[in-house]
CSV table of C-alpha atoms and ligand atoms in Angstrom, one decimal:
chain,number,residue,atom,x,y,z
J,1,MET,CA,-19.2,25.2,16.7
J,2,THR,CA,-17.5,23.1,14.1
J,3,ALA,CA,-14.1,21.5,14.6
J,4,GLN,CA,-10.9,23.0,13.4
J,5,ILE,CA,-9.5,21.0,10.5
J,6,ILE,CA,-5.9,19.9,11.0
J,7,ASP,CA,-4.0,20.5,7.7
J,8,GLY,CA,-1.8,17.5,7.3
J,9,LYS,CA,-0.5,18.5,3.9
J,10,LYS,CA,0.8,21.9,5.2
J,11,LEU,CA,2.4,20.3,8.3
J,12,ALA,CA,4.1,17.6,6.2
J,13,GLN,CA,5.4,20.3,3.8
J,14,SER,CA,6.9,22.3,6.6
J,15,ILE,CA,8.7,19.1,7.9
J,16,LYS,CA,9.9,18.3,4.4
J,17,ASP,CA,11.2,21.8,3.8
J,18,ARG,CA,13.2,21.5,7.0
J,19,LEU,CA,14.6,18.2,6.0
J,20,LYS,CA,15.4,19.5,2.5
J,21,SER,CA,17.5,22.3,3.8
J,22,GLU,CA,19.4,20.0,6.1
J,23,ILE,CA,20.0,17.4,3.4
J,24,ALA,CA,21.3,20.1,1.0
J,25,GLY,CA,24.4,20.3,3.1
J,26,LEU,CA,25.1,16.6,3.4
J,27,ALA,CA,27.5,14.4,1.4
J,28,PRO,CA,27.0,11.6,0.6
J,29,LYS,CA,23.2,12.0,0.4
J,30,PRO,CA,21.0,9.7,2.5
J,31,GLY,CA,19.6,6.9,0.4
J,32,LEU,CA,16.2,5.4,0.5
J,33,ALA,CA,15.2,2.1,-1.2
J,34,VAL,CA,11.5,1.2,-1.6
J,35,VAL,CA,10.5,-2.3,-2.8
J,36,LEU,CA,7.1,-3.0,-4.3
J,37,VAL,CA,6.0,-6.5,-5.3
J,38,GLY,CA,3.0,-6.8,-7.5
J,39,ASP,CA,0.5,-4.3,-8.8
J,40,ASP,CA,-1.9,-3.5,-5.9
J,41,PRO,CA,-3.2,-0.1,-7.0
J,42,ALA,CA,-3.2,1.5,-3.5
J,43,SER,CA,0.4,0.2,-2.9
J,44,ARG,CA,1.5,1.6,-6.2
J,45,THR,CA,0.1,5.0,-5.3
J,46,TYR,CA,1.8,5.0,-1.9
J,47,VAL,CA,5.2,3.9,-3.4
J,48,ASN,CA,5.0,6.6,-6.1
J,49,ALA,CA,4.3,9.3,-3.5
J,50,LYS,CA,7.2,8.0,-1.4
J,51,GLU,CA,9.5,8.2,-4.4
J,52,LYS,CA,8.4,11.7,-5.2
J,53,ASP,CA,8.9,13.0,-1.7
J,54,SER,CA,12.3,11.3,-1.5
J,55,ARG,CA,13.5,13.0,-4.7
J,56,GLU,CA,12.1,16.3,-3.7
J,57,ILE,CA,13.9,16.6,-0.5
J,58,GLY,CA,17.2,15.5,-2.1
J,59,PHE,CA,17.7,11.9,-1.1
J,60,TYR,CA,19.3,9.3,-3.3
J,61,SER,CA,16.3,7.2,-4.2
J,62,GLU,CA,15.9,3.7,-5.5
J,63,VAL,CA,12.5,2.1,-6.2
J,64,ARG,CA,12.5,-1.6,-7.2
J,65,ARG,CA,9.2,-2.7,-8.8
J,66,LEU,CA,9.0,-6.5,-9.0
J,67,PRO,CA,6.3,-8.7,-10.7
J,68,LYS,CA,3.6,-10.3,-8.6
J,69,ASN,CA,5.0,-13.8,-9.1
J,70,THR,CA,8.5,-12.9,-7.7
J,71,SER,CA,9.7,-15.7,-5.5
J,72,GLU,CA,10.3,-15.2,-1.8
J,73,GLU,CA,13.9,-16.3,-2.4
J,74,ASN,CA,14.4,-13.6,-5.0
J,75,LEU,CA,12.9,-10.9,-2.8
J,76,LEU,CA,15.2,-12.1,0.1
J,77,GLU,CA,18.2,-11.8,-2.2
J,78,LEU,CA,17.3,-8.3,-3.2
J,79,ILE,CA,16.9,-7.3,0.5
J,80,THR,CA,20.3,-8.8,1.3
J,81,GLY,CA,21.9,-6.7,-1.5
J,82,LEU,CA,20.2,-3.5,-0.3
J,83,ASN,CA,21.2,-4.3,3.3
J,84,GLN,CA,24.8,-4.4,2.1
J,85,ASN,CA,24.6,-1.4,-0.3
J,86,PRO,CA,26.4,1.6,1.4
J,87,GLN,CA,24.4,4.1,-0.7
J,88,ILE,CA,21.2,2.9,1.0
J,89,HIS,CA,20.5,3.9,4.6
J,90,GLY,CA,16.7,3.3,4.6
J,91,LEU,CA,15.0,0.2,3.2
J,92,LEU,CA,11.3,-0.6,3.1
J,93,VAL,CA,9.2,-3.3,1.5
J,94,GLN,CA,5.7,-2.1,0.8
J,95,LEU,CA,3.0,-4.3,2.4
J,96,PRO,CA,0.9,-6.2,1.8
J,97,LEU,CA,2.9,-8.8,-0.1
J,98,PRO,CA,1.4,-11.4,-2.4
J,99,GLY,CA,0.1,-14.5,-0.5
J,100,HIS,CA,3.0,-16.8,-1.5
J,101,ILE,CA,5.5,-14.6,0.3
J,102,ASP,CA,5.8,-14.9,4.1
J,103,GLU,CA,5.6,-11.3,5.4
J,104,SER,CA,7.3,-12.0,8.7
J,105,LYS,CA,10.3,-13.5,7.0
J,106,ILE,CA,10.7,-10.3,4.9
J,107,ILE,CA,10.3,-8.1,7.9
J,108,LEU,CA,13.0,-10.1,9.7
J,109,ALA,CA,15.4,-9.9,6.7
J,110,VAL,CA,15.6,-6.1,6.7
J,111,ASP,CA,18.7,-4.8,8.5
J,112,PRO,CA,17.2,-3.2,11.7
J,113,ALA,CA,19.6,-0.2,11.2
J,114,LYS,CA,17.9,0.4,7.8
J,115,ASP,CA,14.4,-0.5,8.9
J,116,VAL,CA,12.8,3.0,8.3
J,117,ASP,CA,9.3,1.5,8.7
J,118,CYS,CA,10.1,0.5,12.3
J,119,PHE,CA,8.7,-3.0,11.6
J,120,HIS,CA,11.6,-5.2,12.7
J,121,PRO,CA,11.2,-6.7,16.2
J,122,VAL,CA,14.6,-5.1,17.2
J,123,ASN,CA,13.0,-1.7,16.6
J,124,THR,CA,9.4,-2.5,17.8
J,125,GLY,CA,11.0,-4.1,20.9
J,126,ALA,CA,13.1,-0.9,21.5
J,127,LEU,CA,9.9,1.1,21.1
J,128,PHE,CA,8.1,-1.2,23.6
J,129,SER,CA,10.9,-0.8,26.2
J,130,GLY,CA,11.5,2.9,25.6
J,131,LEU,CA,15.1,2.2,24.5
J,132,PRO,CA,16.9,4.6,22.2
J,133,ARG,CA,16.6,3.9,18.5
J,134,ALA,CA,16.9,5.9,15.2
J,135,VAL,CA,13.3,5.3,14.0
J,136,LEU,CA,9.7,5.8,15.0
J,137,PRO,CA,6.7,4.0,13.5
J,138,CYS,CA,5.8,6.3,10.6
J,139,THR,CA,2.0,6.5,10.8
J,140,PRO,CA,1.7,6.6,14.6
J,141,ALA,CA,4.5,9.3,14.8
J,142,GLY,CA,2.6,11.3,12.1
J,143,CYS,CA,-0.6,11.1,14.3
J,144,LEU,CA,1.4,12.4,17.2
J,145,GLU,CA,2.7,15.3,15.1
J,146,LEU,CA,-0.8,16.2,14.1
J,147,ILE,CA,-2.1,16.1,17.7
J,148,LYS,CA,0.8,18.3,18.9
J,149,THR,CA,-0.1,21.0,16.4
J,150,THR,CA,-3.5,21.4,18.1
J,151,GLY,CA,-1.7,22.7,21.3
J,152,VAL,CA,-3.8,20.2,23.3
J,153,SER,CA,-1.5,18.7,26.0
J,154,LEU,CA,-1.5,14.9,26.1
J,155,SER,CA,-0.5,14.2,29.7
J,156,GLY,CA,-3.3,12.6,31.7
J,157,LYS,CA,-5.7,12.6,28.7
J,158,LYS,CA,-7.9,9.7,27.8
J,159,ALA,CA,-6.9,8.3,24.4
J,160,VAL,CA,-8.8,5.6,22.4
J,161,VAL,CA,-7.1,3.9,19.6
J,162,VAL,CA,-9.5,2.0,17.3
J,163,GLY,CA,-7.6,-0.9,15.6
J,164,ARG,CA,-4.9,-3.2,16.8
J,165,SER,CA,-2.7,-3.7,13.7
J,166,ASN,CA,1.1,-3.9,14.0
J,167,ILE,CA,1.5,-1.0,11.6
J,168,VAL,CA,-0.8,1.5,13.3
J,169,GLY,CA,-3.0,0.5,16.3
J,170,LYS,CA,-0.4,-1.2,18.6
J,171,PRO,CA,2.5,1.3,18.1
J,172,ALA,CA,0.1,4.3,18.2
J,173,ALA,CA,-1.1,3.1,21.6
J,174,LEU,CA,2.6,2.8,22.8
J,175,LEU,CA,3.4,6.4,21.6
J,176,LEU,CA,0.4,7.8,23.4
J,177,LEU,CA,1.3,5.9,26.5
J,178,GLN,CA,4.9,7.3,26.4
J,179,ASN,CA,3.2,10.8,26.2
J,180,ASN,CA,1.4,10.0,29.5
J,181,CYS,CA,-2.1,9.4,28.0
J,182,THR,CA,-4.4,6.8,29.6
J,183,VAL,CA,-4.8,4.5,26.6
J,184,THR,CA,-7.6,2.1,25.5
J,185,ILE,CA,-7.2,-0.1,22.4
J,186,CYS,CA,-10.5,-1.0,20.8
J,187,HIS,CA,-11.0,-3.6,18.1
J,188,SER,CA,-13.7,-5.7,16.3
J,189,ARG,CA,-14.5,-7.6,19.5
J,190,THR,CA,-14.9,-4.5,21.7
J,191,ALA,CA,-18.3,-4.9,23.4
J,192,ASP,CA,-19.4,-1.2,23.3
J,193,LEU,CA,-17.2,0.9,21.0
J,194,ALA,CA,-19.4,4.0,21.3
J,195,ALA,CA,-19.1,3.9,25.2
J,196,GLU,CA,-15.3,3.7,24.9
J,197,ILE,CA,-15.1,6.5,22.4
J,198,ARG,CA,-17.4,8.8,24.3
J,199,GLN,CA,-14.7,8.9,27.1
J,200,ALA,CA,-11.9,9.9,24.8
J,201,ASP,CA,-10.2,13.3,24.6
J,202,ILE,CA,-8.2,11.9,21.8
J,203,VAL,CA,-9.3,9.3,19.2
J,204,ILE,CA,-7.1,7.6,16.6
J,205,ALA,CA,-9.2,5.7,14.2
J,206,ALA,CA,-7.3,2.9,12.4
J,207,ALA,CA,-9.9,0.2,11.9
J,208,GLY,CA,-10.2,0.2,8.1
J,209,LYS,CA,-14.0,0.6,8.1
J,210,ALA,CA,-15.5,3.5,6.3
J,211,GLY,CA,-17.6,5.9,8.5
J,212,LEU,CA,-17.3,3.5,11.6
J,213,ILE,CA,-17.2,6.4,14.0
J,214,THR,CA,-19.9,9.1,14.0
J,215,GLY,CA,-20.2,12.4,15.7
J,216,ALA,CA,-22.8,10.9,18.1
J,217,MET,CA,-20.1,8.7,19.6
J,218,LEU,CA,-17.6,11.5,20.3
J,219,LYS,CA,-16.9,13.5,23.4
J,220,LYS,CA,-17.4,17.2,22.7
J,221,GLY,CA,-14.1,18.9,21.7
J,222,ALA,CA,-12.2,15.7,21.2
J,223,VAL,CA,-9.1,15.6,19.0
J,224,VAL,CA,-10.0,13.1,16.2
J,225,ILE,CA,-7.3,11.6,14.0
J,226,ASP,CA,-8.5,9.5,11.0
J,227,VAL,CA,-6.0,6.9,9.7
J,228,GLY,CA,-8.6,5.2,7.5
J,229,THR,CA,-8.0,4.9,3.8
J,230,ASN,CA,-11.1,3.1,2.5
J,231,ARG,CA,-12.3,3.3,-1.1
J,232,VAL,CA,-16.0,3.9,-1.3
J,233,ASP,CA,-17.4,4.2,-4.9
J,234,GLY,CA,-13.8,5.1,-6.0
J,235,LYS,CA,-13.5,7.8,-3.4
J,236,LEU,CA,-11.0,7.8,-0.5
J,237,THR,CA,-12.9,7.8,2.8
J,238,GLY,CA,-11.8,7.7,6.4
J,239,ASP,CA,-13.0,5.6,9.4
J,240,ILE,CA,-14.7,8.8,10.7
J,241,ASP,CA,-18.0,10.0,9.4
J,242,PHE,CA,-16.6,13.5,8.8
J,243,ALA,CA,-19.8,15.5,8.4
J,244,SER,CA,-21.3,14.4,11.8
J,245,ALA,CA,-17.9,14.3,13.6
J,246,GLN,CA,-17.0,17.8,12.6
J,247,GLU,CA,-20.0,19.1,14.5
J,248,ILE,CA,-18.8,17.6,17.8
J,249,ALA,CA,-15.0,17.3,17.6
J,250,GLY,CA,-12.6,20.1,18.6
J,251,PHE,CA,-10.0,19.2,16.0
J,252,ILE,CA,-10.3,16.7,13.1
J,253,THR,CA,-8.1,15.5,10.3
J,254,PRO,CA,-9.5,15.2,6.8
J,255,VAL,CA,-9.1,12.2,4.5
J,256,PRO,CA,-7.2,12.7,2.2
J,257,GLY,CA,-4.8,15.4,3.3
J,258,GLY,CA,-4.6,14.4,7.0
J,259,VAL,CA,-2.5,11.5,8.2
J,260,GLY,CA,-1.2,10.2,4.8
J,261,PRO,CA,1.2,13.1,4.1
J,262,LEU,CA,2.6,12.9,7.7
J,263,THR,CA,3.3,9.2,7.3
J,264,ARG,CA,5.6,10.0,4.4
J,265,ALA,CA,7.2,13.0,6.1
J,266,MET,CA,8.0,10.7,9.1
J,267,LEU,CA,9.5,8.1,6.7
J,268,MET,CA,11.8,10.8,5.4
J,269,GLN,CA,12.7,11.9,8.9
J,270,ASN,CA,13.4,8.2,9.8
J,271,THR,CA,15.7,7.9,6.8
J,272,LEU,CA,17.7,10.9,7.8
J,273,ASN,CA,17.9,9.6,11.4
J,274,ALA,CA,19.0,6.2,10.2
J,275,TYR,CA,21.6,7.8,7.9
J,276,LYS,CA,23.1,9.7,10.8
J,277,ALA,CA,23.1,6.7,13.1
J,278,GLN,CA,24.9,4.6,10.4
J,279,LEU,CA,27.5,7.3,9.7
J,280,GLN,CA,28.3,7.5,13.4
J,281,LYS,CA,29.3,3.8,13.5
M,301,GUN,N1,1.4,-0.7,3.9
M,301,GUN,C1,0.5,0.1,4.6
M,301,GUN,N2,1.2,1.0,5.3
M,301,GUN,C2,2.5,0.7,5.2
M,301,GUN,C3,3.7,1.3,5.7
M,301,GUN,O1,3.7,2.3,6.5
M,301,GUN,N3,4.8,0.8,5.3
M,301,GUN,C4,4.9,-0.3,4.4
M,301,GUN,N4,6.1,-0.8,4.1
M,301,GUN,N5,3.8,-0.9,3.9
M,301,GUN,C5,2.6,-0.3,4.3
């Protein structure tokens, strides 16, 4: 029996359709600003896709593309301006930033009310403590949406997250925990990755290593969510070895067309939520 493939594109489209019809009735429109510094090809692609989604669903959209040598001071000034701009309700700075810019300074500069990435410590802290907030971390929230479409209930299940980044691994583990999973976080120093993964009913792979997880490591019937976006010979490849994993998993996301579209759909949802929270003030 081969795994059922979870169609991220289709799920993201249905979320965006719902958002689009809600936004059609709103005035003023929710506004999203995306800032890109430099010319990293992957970041450029992501930012273009965010701009396209944003326009399609009817947001007011601003994309600021700045040269690689932009100073930290200039970037901070731009962020201050966008923080104060009443047309903008969501603001994100695409990462990674060039080496001369201190990423943590930039994350701290974004108004937490407009932080639709959920990167600011006010928002990550609220997530940690289970306090109410307008936004969820986009990629982890997208993973949860994908898992929920399988109909597999999360409560009491063993979940393994591979990767401990601030953007994916750590917040994904928190969301799974809030959904009553028993959660293990694995990383590059984990002694026996295969032994951990073999226990897992749910696997979220976010290590950034092409084909790291093979079918032989998986528990039969597992839900396997692949966050990896590795370029191998110019081709986008996940952290899961799809061909072998498909033979063992119960459900699996493809790369591309799995998590990526959901990350953007969650960003759109966050922007609408941030807009509503700001208008209520
Ligand atoms: N770089 C990789 N993923 C992300 C993301 O979700 N948001 C931002 N701002 N940068 C990223």
